[in-house]
XYZ file of C-alpha atoms in Angstrom:
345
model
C 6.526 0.922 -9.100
C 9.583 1.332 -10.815
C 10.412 -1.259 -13.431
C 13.399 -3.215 -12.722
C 14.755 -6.785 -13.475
C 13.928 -8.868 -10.693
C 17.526 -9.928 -9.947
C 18.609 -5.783 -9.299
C 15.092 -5.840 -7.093
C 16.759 -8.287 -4.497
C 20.215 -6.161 -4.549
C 19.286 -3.155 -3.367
C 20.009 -2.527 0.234
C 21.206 -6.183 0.620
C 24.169 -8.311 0.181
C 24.637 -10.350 -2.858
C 26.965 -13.525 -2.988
C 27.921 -14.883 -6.388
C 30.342 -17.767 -7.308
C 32.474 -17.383 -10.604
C 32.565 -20.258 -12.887
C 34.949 -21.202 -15.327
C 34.148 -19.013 -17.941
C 34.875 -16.219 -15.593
C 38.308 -17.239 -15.272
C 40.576 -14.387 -16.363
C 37.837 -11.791 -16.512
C 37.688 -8.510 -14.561
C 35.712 -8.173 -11.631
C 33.513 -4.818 -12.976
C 32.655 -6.475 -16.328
C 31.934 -9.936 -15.042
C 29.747 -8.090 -12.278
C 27.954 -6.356 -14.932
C 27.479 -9.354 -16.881
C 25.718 -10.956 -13.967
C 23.833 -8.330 -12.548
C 22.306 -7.214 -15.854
C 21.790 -3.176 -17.384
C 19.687 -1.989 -14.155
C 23.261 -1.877 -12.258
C 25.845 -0.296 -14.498
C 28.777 -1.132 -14.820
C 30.107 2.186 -13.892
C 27.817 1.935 -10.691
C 29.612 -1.429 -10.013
C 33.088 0.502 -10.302
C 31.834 3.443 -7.900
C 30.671 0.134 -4.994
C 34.105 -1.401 -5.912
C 35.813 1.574 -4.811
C 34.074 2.034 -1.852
C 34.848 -1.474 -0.448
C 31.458 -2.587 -1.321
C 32.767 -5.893 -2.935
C 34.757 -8.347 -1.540
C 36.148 -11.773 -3.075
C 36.910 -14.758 -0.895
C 36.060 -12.424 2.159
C 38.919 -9.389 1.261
C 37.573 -6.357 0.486
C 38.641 -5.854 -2.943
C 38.976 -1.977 -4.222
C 40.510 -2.657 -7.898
C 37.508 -3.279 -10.559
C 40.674 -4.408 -13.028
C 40.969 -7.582 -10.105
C 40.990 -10.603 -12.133
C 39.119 -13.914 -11.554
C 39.681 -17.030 -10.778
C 37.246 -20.088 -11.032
C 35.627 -20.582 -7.532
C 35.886 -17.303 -6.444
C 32.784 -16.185 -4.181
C 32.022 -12.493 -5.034
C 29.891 -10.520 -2.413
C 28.766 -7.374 -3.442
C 26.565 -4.703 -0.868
C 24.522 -2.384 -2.349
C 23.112 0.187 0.168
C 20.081 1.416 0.509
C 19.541 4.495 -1.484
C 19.504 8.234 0.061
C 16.324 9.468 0.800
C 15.381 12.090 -1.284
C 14.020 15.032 1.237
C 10.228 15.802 -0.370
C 9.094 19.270 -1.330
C 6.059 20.927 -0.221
C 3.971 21.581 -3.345
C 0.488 23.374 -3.334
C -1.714 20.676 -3.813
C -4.997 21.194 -1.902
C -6.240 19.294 1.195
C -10.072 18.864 2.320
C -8.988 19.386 5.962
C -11.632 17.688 8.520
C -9.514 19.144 11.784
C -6.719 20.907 12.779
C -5.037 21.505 15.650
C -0.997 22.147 16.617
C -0.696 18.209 17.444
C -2.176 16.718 14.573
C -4.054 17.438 11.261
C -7.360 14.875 9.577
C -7.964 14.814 6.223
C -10.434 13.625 3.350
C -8.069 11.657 1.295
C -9.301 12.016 -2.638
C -8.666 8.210 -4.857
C -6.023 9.209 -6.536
C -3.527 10.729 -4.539
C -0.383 8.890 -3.674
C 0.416 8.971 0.462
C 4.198 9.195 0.670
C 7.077 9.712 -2.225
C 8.125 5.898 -3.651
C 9.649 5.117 -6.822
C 7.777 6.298 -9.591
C 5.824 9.058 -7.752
C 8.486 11.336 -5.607
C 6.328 14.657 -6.694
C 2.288 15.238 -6.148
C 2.027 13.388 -2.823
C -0.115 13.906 0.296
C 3.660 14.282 2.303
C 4.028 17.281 -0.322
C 0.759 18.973 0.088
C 1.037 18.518 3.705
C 4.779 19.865 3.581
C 3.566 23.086 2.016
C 0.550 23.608 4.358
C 2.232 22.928 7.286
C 5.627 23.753 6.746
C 8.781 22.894 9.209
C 6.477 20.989 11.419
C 6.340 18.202 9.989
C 9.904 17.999 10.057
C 12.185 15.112 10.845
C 8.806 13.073 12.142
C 8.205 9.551 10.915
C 10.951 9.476 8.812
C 12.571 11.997 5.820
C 9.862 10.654 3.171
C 7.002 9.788 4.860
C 7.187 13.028 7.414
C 3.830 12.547 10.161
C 2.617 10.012 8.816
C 1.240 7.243 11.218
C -1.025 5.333 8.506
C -1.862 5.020 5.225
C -4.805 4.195 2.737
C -3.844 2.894 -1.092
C -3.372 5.802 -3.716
C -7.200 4.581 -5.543
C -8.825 4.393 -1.919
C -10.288 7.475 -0.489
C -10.759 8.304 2.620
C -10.005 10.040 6.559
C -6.772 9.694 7.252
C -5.295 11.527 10.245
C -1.169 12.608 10.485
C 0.611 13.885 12.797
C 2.688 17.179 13.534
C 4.693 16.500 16.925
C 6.878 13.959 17.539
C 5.079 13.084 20.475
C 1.747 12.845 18.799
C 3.353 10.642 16.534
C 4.408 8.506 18.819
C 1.558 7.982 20.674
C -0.861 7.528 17.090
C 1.835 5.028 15.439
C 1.129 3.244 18.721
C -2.596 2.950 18.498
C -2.513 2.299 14.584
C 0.379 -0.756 15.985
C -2.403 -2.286 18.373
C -5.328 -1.735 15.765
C -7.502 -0.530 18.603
C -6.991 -3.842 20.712
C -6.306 -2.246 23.643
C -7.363 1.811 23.073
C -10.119 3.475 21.277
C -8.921 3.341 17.706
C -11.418 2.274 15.530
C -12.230 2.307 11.771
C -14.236 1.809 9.114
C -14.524 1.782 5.103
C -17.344 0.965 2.920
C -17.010 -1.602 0.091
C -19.023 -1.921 -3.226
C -18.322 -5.790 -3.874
C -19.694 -8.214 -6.206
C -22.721 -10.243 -5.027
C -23.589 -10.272 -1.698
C -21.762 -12.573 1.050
C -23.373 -15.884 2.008
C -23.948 -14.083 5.335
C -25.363 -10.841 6.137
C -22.475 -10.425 8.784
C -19.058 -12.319 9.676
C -15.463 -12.139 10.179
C -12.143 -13.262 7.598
C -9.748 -14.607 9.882
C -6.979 -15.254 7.024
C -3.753 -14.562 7.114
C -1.710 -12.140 4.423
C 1.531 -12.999 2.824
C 3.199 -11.423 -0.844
C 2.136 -12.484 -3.614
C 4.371 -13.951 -6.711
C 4.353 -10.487 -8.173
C 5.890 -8.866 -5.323
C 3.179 -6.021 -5.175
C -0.120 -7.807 -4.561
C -0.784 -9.821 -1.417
C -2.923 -13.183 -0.821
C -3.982 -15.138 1.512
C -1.143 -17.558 2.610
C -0.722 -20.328 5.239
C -0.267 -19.568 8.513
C 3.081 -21.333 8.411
C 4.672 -19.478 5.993
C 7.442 -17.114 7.024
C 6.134 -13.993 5.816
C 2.567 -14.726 6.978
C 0.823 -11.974 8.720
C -2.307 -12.117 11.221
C -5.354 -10.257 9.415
C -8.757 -10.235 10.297
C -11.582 -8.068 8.628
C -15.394 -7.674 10.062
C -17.838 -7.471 7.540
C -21.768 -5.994 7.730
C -24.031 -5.665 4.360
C -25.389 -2.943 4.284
C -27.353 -2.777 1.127
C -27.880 -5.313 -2.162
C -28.567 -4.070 -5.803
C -29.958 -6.252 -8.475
C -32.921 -9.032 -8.177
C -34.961 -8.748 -5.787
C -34.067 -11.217 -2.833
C -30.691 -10.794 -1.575
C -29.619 -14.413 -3.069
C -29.656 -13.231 -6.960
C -28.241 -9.603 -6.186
C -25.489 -8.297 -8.400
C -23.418 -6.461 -6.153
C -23.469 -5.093 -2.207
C -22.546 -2.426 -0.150
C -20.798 -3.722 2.619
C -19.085 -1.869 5.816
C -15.708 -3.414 6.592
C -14.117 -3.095 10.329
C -10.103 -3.668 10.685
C -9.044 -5.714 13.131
C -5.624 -5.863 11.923
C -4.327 -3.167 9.108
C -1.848 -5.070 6.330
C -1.563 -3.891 3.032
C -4.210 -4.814 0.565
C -6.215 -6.262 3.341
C -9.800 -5.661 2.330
C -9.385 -6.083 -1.222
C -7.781 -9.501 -0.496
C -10.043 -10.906 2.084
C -13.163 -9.560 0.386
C -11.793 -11.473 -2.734
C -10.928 -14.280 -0.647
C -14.290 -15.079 0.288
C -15.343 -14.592 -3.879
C -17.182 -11.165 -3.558
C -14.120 -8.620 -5.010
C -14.468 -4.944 -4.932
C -15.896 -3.296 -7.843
C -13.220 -1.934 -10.080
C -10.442 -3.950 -8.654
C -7.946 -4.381 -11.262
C -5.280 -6.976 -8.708
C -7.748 -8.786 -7.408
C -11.352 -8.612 -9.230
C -10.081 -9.315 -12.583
C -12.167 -12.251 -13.238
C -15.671 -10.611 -12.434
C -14.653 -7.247 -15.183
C -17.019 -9.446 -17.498
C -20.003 -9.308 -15.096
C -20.169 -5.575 -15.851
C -21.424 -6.637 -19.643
C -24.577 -8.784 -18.341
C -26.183 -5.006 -16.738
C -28.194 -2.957 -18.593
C -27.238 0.445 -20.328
C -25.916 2.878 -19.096
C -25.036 1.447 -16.249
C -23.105 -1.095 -17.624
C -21.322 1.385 -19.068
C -20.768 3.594 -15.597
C -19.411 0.258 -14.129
C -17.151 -0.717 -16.998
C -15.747 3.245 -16.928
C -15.158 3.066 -13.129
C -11.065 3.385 -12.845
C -10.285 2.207 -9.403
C -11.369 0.057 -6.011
C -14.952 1.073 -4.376
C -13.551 1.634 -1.274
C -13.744 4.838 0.894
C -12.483 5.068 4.331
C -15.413 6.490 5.736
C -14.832 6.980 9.526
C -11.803 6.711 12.051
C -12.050 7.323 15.698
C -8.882 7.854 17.849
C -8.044 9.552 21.302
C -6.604 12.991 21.035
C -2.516 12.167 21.407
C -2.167 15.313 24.126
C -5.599 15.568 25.534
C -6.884 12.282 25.460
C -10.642 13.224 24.650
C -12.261 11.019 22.165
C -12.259 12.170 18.262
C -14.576 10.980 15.642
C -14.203 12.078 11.961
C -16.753 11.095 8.674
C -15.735 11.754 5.518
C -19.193 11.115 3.208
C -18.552 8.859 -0.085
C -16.644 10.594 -2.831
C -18.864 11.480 -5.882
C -17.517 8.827 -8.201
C -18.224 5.861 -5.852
C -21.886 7.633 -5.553
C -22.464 7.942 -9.120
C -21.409 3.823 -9.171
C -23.622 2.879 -6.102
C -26.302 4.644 -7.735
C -25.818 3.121 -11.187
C -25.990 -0.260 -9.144
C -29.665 1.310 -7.133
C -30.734 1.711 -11.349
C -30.746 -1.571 -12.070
């Protein structure tokens, strides 16, 4: 993410309303703008949205950045969203799973940004999958994120499955909408956490709201306005360390969506104090456990750049035929090489 004050965060693509005190009495209406609104918005930028009737004061559109002042004056200022920029195909290779003219599934390396976003507009998945399958992609889901229907977090890996007609598109952006509530949309990711849950088995009803950092997410109050229904169904699988399942270091653990918000099995693994091994946002306090395992695997754990997680299987119906589709994608060879540092011990 892009690093910006957090006042110029809240302008863009909104309106702004600002009242001018008594020190901006006299003043022009670009340079006390700029004063307020701080280096991210330039001045000249202000004198471009003046001109184009993007700032009105007392409710008139005012087009003359030399206006001057007066104390009480209520300044609004709209700053529109910014243009799209139309993404590139670039030849960045896919591990394709299936194929077909509706819809393309693929094995998702950690790694590998989804859609252009500020700070990564170049070496996306929309890019490889621009240059592999060219104009028909085009114009579906959107200029930047062309076909795609879902997404997994840049450092999770995984089967993800995009589409290539509008009307597949459509129909999949439904399914992923009803998280398989009503249809036969179902997936699955396997977790390396921290300890092992009290129970072997169980569901996180909890619901998922921003953070105070604007990027992360937390469990939040049902009552809060931005509060969003989650729920996450949890199996272990497998325990490492000591050996009964109450003393052991870390667990593999299947996770089933219910629900598919952003973040939402780091969070609600976290949540219920069993974060995912190599979770920077939200296993931060259990980096030090790494330092209590024995060489070299402490040192495999400690080196491990990114989230054990890996979206291991996704089952959909076929958008045009309607026949039932399973894909596996096996785990990537850096989360093996960590589960099997963890099977050392």
């Amino acid at each position: 993410m892009s690093a910006h004050n957090e006042e110029t965060d809240e302008l863009i693509g909104a309106s702004r309303q600002l009242t001018a005190d008594a020190a901006a009495a006299g003043q022009r209406l670009d340079q006390w703008l700029a004063g307020r609104l701080g280096p991210d918005l330039s001045r000249s930028r202000i004198q471009a949205l003046i001109r184009q009737g993007a700032v009105q004061v007392g409710g008139q559109v005012v087009t003359e950045a030399k206006h001057k002042l007066a104390s009480g004056d209520t300044v609004t200022l709209d700053v529109p969203e910014p243009e799209p920029a139309e993404p590139q195909g670039e030849a960045i290779p896919l591990d394709i799973l299936y194929e077909d003219d509706a819809l393309i599934v693929v094995n998702k390396p950690a790694g590998l940004v989804v859609h252009p976003g500020a700070g990564n507009w170049t070496g996306t998945l929309v890019n490889a999958l621009i240059h592999h399958c060219g104009d028909s992609l085009s114009g579906i889901g959107g200029v930047r994120r062309p076909g795609i229907v879902h997404r997994l977090d840049k450092d999770t890996s995984g089967v993800m499955v995009v589409a290539k007609t509008d009307h597949a598109h459509r129909v999949l952006s439904e399914a992923f909408a009803d998280h398989g509530r009503t249809g036969d949309l179902r997936r699955a990711y396997v977790a390396l956490v921290w300890g092992i849950p009290a129970r072997p088995s169980g569901t996180i009803d909890a619901p998922l709201g921003r953070a105070s950092d604007r990027v992360r997410r937390a469990v939040v109050p049902a009552t809060r306005d931005d509060a969003r229904h989650a729920v996450t169904h949890y199996a272990v699988e497998e325990w490492f360390g000591e050996g009964q399942a109450k003393y052991a270091t870390a667990s593999l653990v299947e996770c089933r969506l219910e629900t598919g918000r952003t973040h939402q099995i780091r969070v609600h693994m976290a949540h219920i104090g069993h974060p995912l091994v190599g979770d920077r946002d939200y296993g931060q306090a259990f980096r030090s456990k790494a330092n209590r395992l024995p060489e070299p695997e402490a040192t495999t754990v400690r080196e491990f750049p990114r989230q054990a997680l890996h979206a291991r299987l996704l089952e959909f119906s076929h958008p045009d035929t309607h026949i039932a589709m399973r894909f596996e994608a096996p785990m990537p060879g850096d989360m093996e090489n960590l589960v099997d540092a963890f099977r050392n011990i």
